[in-house]
Amino acid sequence: MSDKDVLLSMGFDTARVEWALKATGGRGLQPAMDFILENEGKPVPDLSAVSSSRQATPSGGGGDAVDEDEDDAEALRAVYGTGAAGQAAAAADVEAKSIKCSECGKIFRNTALANYHAEKSGHDQFEESTEEVKPLTEEEKKQRLADLKERMAAKRAAKAKVEAKEQQANEAIRRRAGRDLNVLREELQAKEVLKEAEAKRKEKLDDAKARAAIKAQIEADKKARAEKAAREKALREGRTYPEAAAPVAPAPAASAPTGTAGKDYPQTRLQIRLASGGQPYTTTLSSDATLREVAEYLAGQTLSVDVETVTFAQHFPRKTFSQSDFERSLRDLGLTPSAVLIAS
């Protein structure tokens, strides 16, 4: 018995059966029945305009539902049609009206039902029987159909519940992974903020030390100029300038402590200004770096500076560095721990 005959024997309208079979691409009894049930109450369209594109995913639950309910479809076939195997058995032996399971005593109308029972129960002992299985009445068929619908609905509900739990578990995993990633990102940002704050604090401390050193140097220069002016005035007036008040070479004496103290600093922070004006350049170099490396750094920052012709000067203490000083280290030139240079 074909799928169409089974559906018609179940009481479905011929037009709806043909619509379902065409819409599902002839995939079988179960997809066609699902299609009829889901489209119940809808008008039957012109079959020439109906496409079988639903073949990949039959109406009423997708491809998994077809695999899941394959047993139900076989049961429907067994209920509403005898099948080729049953007809052959009936023709071969007129006296055998049923098949009986020797293990449980159940009787079956045909071999299709007996095979279905064997697959489900695992029983393998059957014998022919003269007992006749009365055909199902219309009410019994309707009841069987209702039971099958209920079983299929229960299966789909259980599957939907499992899928919902899996989706909820996956969502929880995704959220937890997102939270862990956010925590890691926040920790990295916090470390960057602390690192930046520490760098700024150190820079401010170095600036304060540099300003203190420059201020001390300015005071020493003022004192040296005042003593020089007093000594020159005494010489003009023919007086003798007190030796204790007239130290020899005050400027080098003032700069010597700075150079000595600079030996304790492994790095030197430089601020380089161009004599032509513009934005100053700030960098930190090793105290053992030469003045030539400073010139090369500056040449890399601006095209207006040539390493071979540039000269550097310092306001406090006032001093000019020539090309002969380019091979001396910043430590030896007394520029540590920080200094301001004018490039021209």
Tab-separated table of C-alpha atoms in Angstrom:
chain	number	residue	atom	x	y	z
A	1	MET	CA	0.000	0.000	0.000
A	2	SER	CA	1.432	3.388	-1.004
A	3	ASP	CA	1.837	6.425	1.264
A	4	LYS	CA	-1.090	8.059	-0.487
A	5	ASP	CA	-3.333	5.046	0.178
A	6	VAL	CA	-2.327	4.993	3.851
A	7	LEU	CA	-3.093	8.703	4.267
A	8	LEU	CA	-6.420	8.326	2.480
A	9	SER	CA	-7.329	5.367	4.696
A	10	MET	CA	-6.623	7.586	7.707
A	11	GLY	CA	-9.435	9.852	6.589
A	12	PHE	CA	-7.450	12.750	5.079
A	13	ASP	CA	-8.859	14.626	2.067
A	14	THR	CA	-7.467	13.557	-1.318
A	15	ALA	CA	-6.474	17.106	-2.311
A	16	ARG	CA	-4.600	17.640	0.955
A	17	VAL	CA	-2.841	14.299	0.633
A	18	GLU	CA	-1.643	15.145	-2.893
A	19	TRP	CA	-0.589	18.628	-1.698
A	20	ALA	CA	1.402	17.146	1.208
A	21	LEU	CA	3.127	14.515	-0.918
A	22	LYS	CA	4.196	17.096	-3.509
A	23	ALA	CA	5.245	19.714	-0.963
A	24	THR	CA	7.441	17.223	0.929
A	25	GLY	CA	8.981	15.875	-2.259
A	26	GLY	CA	7.724	12.349	-1.653
A	27	ARG	CA	10.043	11.840	1.334
A	28	GLY	CA	7.684	9.433	3.029
A	29	LEU	CA	4.603	8.947	5.107
A	30	GLN	CA	5.729	10.776	8.251
A	31	PRO	CA	6.744	14.106	6.610
A	32	ALA	CA	3.530	14.109	4.573
A	33	MET	CA	1.386	13.544	7.654
A	34	ASP	CA	3.264	16.269	9.554
A	35	PHE	CA	2.654	18.647	6.661
A	36	ILE	CA	-1.090	17.883	6.650
A	37	LEU	CA	-1.378	18.398	10.411
A	38	GLU	CA	0.563	21.675	10.393
A	39	ASN	CA	-1.384	23.099	7.470
A	40	GLU	CA	-4.761	21.976	8.735
A	41	GLY	CA	-7.366	24.674	8.103
A	42	LYS	CA	-5.378	26.318	5.310
A	43	PRO	CA	-6.882	26.314	1.801
A	44	VAL	CA	-5.330	23.867	-0.656
A	45	PRO	CA	-3.417	25.818	-3.331
A	46	ASP	CA	-3.057	25.045	-7.017
A	47	LEU	CA	-0.700	22.039	-7.094
A	48	SER	CA	1.005	23.281	-10.247
A	49	ALA	CA	2.306	26.244	-8.251
A	50	VAL	CA	3.462	24.145	-5.290
A	51	SER	CA	7.235	23.735	-5.050
A	52	SER	CA	8.934	20.753	-3.455
A	53	SER	CA	11.639	22.981	-1.947
A	54	ARG	CA	10.574	21.771	1.476
A	55	GLN	CA	12.263	18.489	0.719
A	56	ALA	CA	15.456	19.376	2.605
A	57	THR	CA	13.572	20.318	5.778
A	58	PRO	CA	10.078	18.789	5.894
A	59	SER	CA	7.351	20.721	7.654
A	60	GLY	CA	6.792	19.985	11.263
A	61	GLY	CA	10.134	19.579	12.954
A	62	GLY	CA	13.043	19.247	10.485
A	63	GLY	CA	15.087	16.278	9.313
A	64	ASP	CA	15.792	15.025	12.854
A	65	ALA	CA	12.059	14.642	13.501
A	66	VAL	CA	11.764	12.337	10.464
A	67	ASP	CA	14.532	10.084	11.786
A	68	GLU	CA	13.055	10.238	15.257
A	69	ASP	CA	9.536	9.267	14.178
A	70	GLU	CA	10.469	6.642	11.617
A	71	ASP	CA	9.139	3.925	13.910
A	72	ASP	CA	5.805	5.736	14.149
A	73	ALA	CA	5.586	5.899	10.362
A	74	GLU	CA	6.213	2.165	10.160
A	75	ALA	CA	3.523	1.620	12.763
A	76	LEU	CA	1.096	3.661	10.680
A	77	ARG	CA	1.922	1.559	7.644
A	78	ALA	CA	1.342	-1.579	9.670
A	79	VAL	CA	-2.023	-0.285	10.966
A	80	TYR	CA	-3.423	1.031	7.685
A	81	GLY	CA	-1.923	-1.372	5.123
A	82	THR	CA	-0.810	-4.956	5.018
A	83	GLY	CA	2.246	-4.350	2.794
A	84	ALA	CA	3.639	-6.534	0.062
A	85	ALA	CA	5.143	-9.069	2.483
A	86	GLY	CA	1.808	-9.595	4.234
A	87	GLN	CA	-0.076	-10.007	0.989
A	88	ALA	CA	2.450	-12.586	-0.212
A	89	ALA	CA	2.131	-14.552	3.018
A	90	ALA	CA	-1.662	-14.524	2.803
A	91	ALA	CA	-1.580	-15.728	-0.795
A	92	ALA	CA	0.851	-18.547	0.013
A	93	ASP	CA	-1.177	-20.019	2.835
A	94	VAL	CA	-4.909	-19.396	2.983
A	95	GLU	CA	-5.276	-21.208	6.290
A	96	ALA	CA	-2.792	-18.931	8.156
A	97	LYS	CA	-4.830	-15.939	9.242
A	98	SER	CA	-2.256	-14.400	11.606
A	99	ILE	CA	1.259	-14.707	12.993
A	100	LYS	CA	1.761	-15.416	16.693
A	101	CYS	CA	4.777	-14.613	18.879
A	102	SER	CA	5.684	-17.795	20.735
A	103	GLU	CA	7.464	-15.832	23.471
A	104	CYS	CA	4.769	-13.355	24.505
A	105	GLY	CA	1.632	-14.765	22.840
A	106	LYS	CA	0.727	-11.647	20.833
A	107	ILE	CA	-0.861	-12.195	17.419
A	108	PHE	CA	-0.289	-10.039	14.350
A	109	ARG	CA	-2.253	-9.597	11.165
A	110	ASN	CA	0.791	-9.795	8.848
A	111	THR	CA	4.546	-10.221	8.711
A	112	ALA	CA	5.131	-6.449	8.656
A	113	LEU	CA	3.613	-6.117	12.130
A	114	ALA	CA	5.446	-9.234	13.299
A	115	ASN	CA	8.768	-7.853	12.060
A	116	TYR	CA	8.055	-4.518	13.733
A	117	HIS	CA	7.336	-6.377	17.010
A	118	ALA	CA	10.547	-8.397	16.656
A	119	GLU	CA	12.645	-5.257	16.173
A	120	LYS	CA	11.100	-3.573	19.179
A	121	SER	CA	10.995	-6.494	21.618
A	122	GLY	CA	13.904	-8.641	20.438
A	123	HIS	CA	11.662	-11.694	20.183
A	124	ASP	CA	12.534	-14.089	17.378
A	125	GLN	CA	10.152	-17.047	17.863
A	126	PHE	CA	7.016	-16.771	15.695
A	127	GLU	CA	4.480	-19.274	14.309
A	128	GLU	CA	1.510	-19.183	11.995
A	129	SER	CA	-1.894	-19.030	13.588
A	130	THR	CA	-5.458	-19.615	12.433
A	131	GLU	CA	-6.710	-16.888	14.763
A	132	GLU	CA	-8.110	-14.005	12.814
A	133	VAL	CA	-7.233	-10.449	13.825
A	134	LYS	CA	-10.267	-8.318	13.402
A	135	PRO	CA	-9.648	-5.180	11.316
A	136	LEU	CA	-9.658	-1.899	13.153
A	137	THR	CA	-12.861	0.078	13.165
A	138	GLU	CA	-12.905	3.716	12.150
A	139	GLU	CA	-13.031	4.724	15.813
A	140	GLU	CA	-10.029	2.511	16.616
A	141	LYS	CA	-8.122	3.967	13.668
A	142	LYS	CA	-8.858	7.486	14.865
A	143	GLN	CA	-7.765	6.517	18.376
A	144	ARG	CA	-4.526	4.993	17.055
A	145	LEU	CA	-3.893	8.114	15.021
A	146	ALA	CA	-4.549	10.327	18.039
A	147	ASP	CA	-2.154	8.199	20.116
A	148	LEU	CA	0.539	8.468	17.477
A	149	LYS	CA	0.078	12.232	17.273
A	150	GLU	CA	0.362	12.470	21.045
A	151	ARG	CA	3.515	10.352	21.080
A	152	MET	CA	5.095	12.443	18.332
A	153	ALA	CA	4.169	15.655	20.135
A	154	ALA	CA	5.686	14.297	23.355
A	155	LYS	CA	8.901	13.359	21.523
A	156	ARG	CA	9.192	16.797	19.978
A	157	ALA	CA	8.478	18.490	23.307
A	158	ALA	CA	11.168	16.394	25.000
A	159	LYS	CA	13.625	17.210	22.223
A	160	ALA	CA	12.807	20.917	22.455
A	161	LYS	CA	13.366	20.784	26.213
A	162	VAL	CA	16.770	19.132	25.765
A	163	GLU	CA	17.765	21.675	23.120
A	164	ALA	CA	16.659	24.522	25.409
A	165	LYS	CA	18.830	23.148	28.230
A	166	GLU	CA	21.793	22.787	25.886
A	167	GLN	CA	21.301	26.320	24.609
A	168	GLN	CA	21.078	27.623	28.176
A	169	ALA	CA	24.274	25.766	29.124
A	170	ASN	CA	26.083	27.122	26.051
A	171	GLU	CA	24.916	30.639	26.857
A	172	ALA	CA	26.187	30.272	30.429
A	173	ILE	CA	29.570	29.113	29.138
A	174	ARG	CA	29.705	32.031	26.690
A	175	ARG	CA	28.853	34.554	29.401
A	176	ARG	CA	31.389	33.083	31.809
A	177	ALA	CA	34.078	33.232	29.118
A	178	GLY	CA	33.085	36.840	28.397
A	179	ARG	CA	33.349	37.735	32.087
A	180	ASP	CA	36.774	36.100	32.363
A	181	LEU	CA	37.944	38.016	29.301
A	182	ASN	CA	36.622	41.290	30.739
A	183	VAL	CA	38.398	40.640	34.058
A	184	LEU	CA	41.671	39.961	32.233
A	185	ARG	CA	41.230	43.100	30.138
A	186	GLU	CA	40.533	45.197	33.247
A	187	GLU	CA	43.607	43.800	34.992
A	188	LEU	CA	45.789	44.680	32.011
A	189	GLN	CA	44.327	48.181	31.884
A	190	ALA	CA	44.923	48.624	35.616
A	191	LYS	CA	48.556	47.544	35.189
A	192	GLU	CA	48.991	49.973	32.301
A	193	VAL	CA	47.526	52.801	34.404
A	194	LEU	CA	49.879	51.993	37.302
A	195	LYS	CA	52.845	51.774	34.949
A	196	GLU	CA	51.984	55.115	33.361
A	197	ALA	CA	51.478	56.732	36.772
A	198	GLU	CA	54.845	55.425	37.957
A	199	ALA	CA	56.533	56.728	34.806
A	200	LYS	CA	54.952	60.163	35.322
A	201	ARG	CA	55.976	60.192	38.984
A	202	LYS	CA	59.560	59.323	38.085
A	203	GLU	CA	59.565	61.971	35.356
A	204	LYS	CA	58.336	64.612	37.797
A	205	LEU	CA	60.992	63.551	40.318
A	206	ASP	CA	63.719	63.776	37.692
A	207	ASP	CA	62.428	67.193	36.607
A	208	ALA	CA	62.459	68.396	40.202
A	209	LYS	CA	66.047	67.178	40.643
A	210	ALA	CA	67.072	68.812	37.383
A	211	ARG	CA	65.439	72.124	38.371
A	212	ALA	CA	67.136	71.984	41.771
A	213	ALA	CA	70.530	71.347	40.136
A	214	ILE	CA	69.977	74.205	37.656
A	215	LYS	CA	68.866	76.542	40.441
A	216	ALA	CA	71.963	75.685	42.479
A	217	GLN	CA	74.136	76.267	39.438
A	218	ILE	CA	72.476	79.653	38.814
A	219	GLU	CA	73.143	80.679	42.412
A	220	ALA	CA	76.762	79.567	42.096
A	221	ASP	CA	77.128	81.552	38.845
A	222	LYS	CA	75.649	84.660	40.502
A	223	LYS	CA	78.017	84.351	43.425
A	224	ALA	CA	80.981	83.830	41.103
A	225	ARG	CA	80.047	86.883	39.012
A	226	ALA	CA	79.586	89.002	42.146
A	227	GLU	CA	82.998	87.964	43.498
A	228	LYS	CA	84.590	88.623	40.111
A	229	ALA	CA	83.031	92.078	39.941
A	230	ALA	CA	84.173	92.846	43.515
A	231	ARG	CA	87.708	91.681	42.751
A	232	GLU	CA	87.894	93.782	39.563
A	233	LYS	CA	86.574	96.836	41.426
A	234	ALA	CA	89.183	96.352	44.158
A	235	LEU	CA	91.924	96.158	41.550
A	236	ARG	CA	90.711	99.366	39.900
A	237	GLU	CA	90.685	101.165	43.234
A	238	GLY	CA	94.113	99.817	44.154
A	239	ARG	CA	92.775	97.731	47.006
A	240	THR	CA	93.711	94.164	47.775
A	241	TYR	CA	90.847	91.711	47.404
A	242	PRO	CA	90.696	89.207	50.273
A	243	GLU	CA	92.034	85.819	49.200
A	244	ALA	CA	89.367	83.927	51.104
A	245	ALA	CA	86.672	85.735	49.170
A	246	ALA	CA	88.342	85.220	45.795
A	247	PRO	CA	88.361	81.529	44.920
A	248	VAL	CA	90.221	80.602	41.777
A	249	ALA	CA	88.064	79.498	38.805
A	250	PRO	CA	84.685	79.605	40.597
A	251	ALA	CA	82.712	78.303	37.597
A	252	PRO	CA	84.587	75.000	37.283
A	253	ALA	CA	84.415	74.590	41.066
A	254	ALA	CA	80.684	75.001	40.936
A	255	SER	CA	80.285	72.534	38.106
A	256	ALA	CA	82.639	69.939	39.528
A	257	PRO	CA	80.184	68.628	42.179
A	258	THR	CA	77.557	68.221	39.489
A	259	GLY	CA	79.883	66.144	37.344
A	260	THR	CA	80.977	64.062	40.328
A	261	ALA	CA	77.439	63.486	41.453
A	262	GLY	CA	76.501	62.563	37.898
A	263	LYS	CA	78.685	59.492	38.093
A	264	ASP	CA	76.020	57.899	40.268
A	265	TYR	CA	73.346	58.204	37.546
A	266	PRO	CA	73.275	55.493	34.854
A	267	GLN	CA	70.976	57.572	32.606
A	268	THR	CA	70.743	61.199	31.575
A	269	ARG	CA	67.564	63.013	30.697
A	270	LEU	CA	68.054	65.720	28.069
A	271	GLN	CA	65.840	68.512	26.827
A	272	ILE	CA	67.130	69.867	23.521
A	273	ARG	CA	65.916	73.214	22.159
A	274	LEU	CA	66.644	74.605	18.712
A	275	ALA	CA	68.110	78.069	18.538
A	276	SER	CA	65.655	78.808	15.707
A	277	GLY	CA	62.750	78.040	18.053
A	278	GLY	CA	60.080	75.404	17.932
A	279	GLN	CA	59.047	72.469	20.069
A	280	PRO	CA	61.812	71.112	22.338
A	281	TYR	CA	62.866	67.463	22.079
A	282	THR	CA	63.133	65.320	25.201
A	283	THR	CA	64.997	62.027	25.437
A	284	THR	CA	66.750	59.792	27.935
A	285	LEU	CA	70.174	58.344	27.067
A	286	SER	CA	72.798	56.358	28.872
A	287	SER	CA	75.206	58.551	30.844
A	288	ASP	CA	77.995	56.838	28.913
A	289	ALA	CA	76.529	57.974	25.569
A	290	THR	CA	78.595	60.515	23.653
A	291	LEU	CA	77.532	63.973	22.564
A	292	ARG	CA	77.659	62.704	18.987
A	293	GLU	CA	74.823	60.280	19.817
A	294	VAL	CA	72.818	63.287	21.016
A	295	ALA	CA	73.493	65.002	17.681
A	296	GLU	CA	72.466	61.856	15.782
A	297	TYR	CA	69.253	61.609	17.806
A	298	LEU	CA	68.423	65.246	17.040
A	299	ALA	CA	69.217	64.805	13.338
A	300	GLY	CA	66.790	61.905	13.281
A	301	GLN	CA	64.047	64.133	14.679
A	302	THR	CA	64.416	67.125	12.340
A	303	LEU	CA	65.913	67.658	8.872
A	304	SER	CA	67.264	71.104	9.828
A	305	VAL	CA	70.097	69.569	11.901
A	306	ASP	CA	73.322	68.142	10.443
A	307	VAL	CA	75.453	65.981	12.720
A	308	GLU	CA	78.711	67.351	11.287
A	309	THR	CA	77.847	71.036	11.715
A	310	VAL	CA	75.553	71.240	14.722
A	311	THR	CA	76.849	72.736	17.977
A	312	PHE	CA	75.422	72.596	21.482
A	313	ALA	CA	75.414	75.185	24.250
A	314	GLN	CA	74.323	75.193	27.881
A	315	HIS	CA	72.951	78.288	29.645
A	316	PHE	CA	73.438	77.130	33.226
A	317	PRO	CA	76.306	76.930	33.623
A	318	ARG	CA	77.038	78.856	30.452
A	319	LYS	CA	79.104	76.627	28.257
A	320	THR	CA	79.521	75.830	24.540
A	321	PHE	CA	80.383	72.364	23.259
A	322	SER	CA	82.389	72.118	20.051
A	323	GLN	CA	82.951	69.237	17.651
A	324	SER	CA	85.921	68.168	19.758
A	325	ASP	CA	83.519	67.370	22.613
A	326	PHE	CA	81.401	65.045	20.476
A	327	GLU	CA	83.404	61.945	21.438
A	328	ARG	CA	83.129	62.642	25.198
A	329	SER	CA	80.386	61.023	27.270
A	330	LEU	CA	77.547	62.911	28.871
A	331	ARG	CA	78.961	61.916	32.249
A	332	ASP	CA	82.352	63.424	31.449
A	333	LEU	CA	80.733	66.624	30.162
A	334	GLY	CA	78.844	67.057	33.473
A	335	LEU	CA	75.395	66.759	31.873
A	336	THR	CA	74.064	64.095	34.273
A	337	PRO	CA	71.499	63.440	35.627
A	338	SER	CA	69.697	65.984	33.428
A	339	ALA	CA	70.467	69.003	31.305
A	340	VAL	CA	69.015	71.517	28.854
A	341	LEU	CA	70.964	71.987	25.599
A	342	ILE	CA	70.572	74.621	22.886
A	343	ALA	CA	71.314	73.321	19.387
A	344	SER	CA	72.388	75.680	16.608
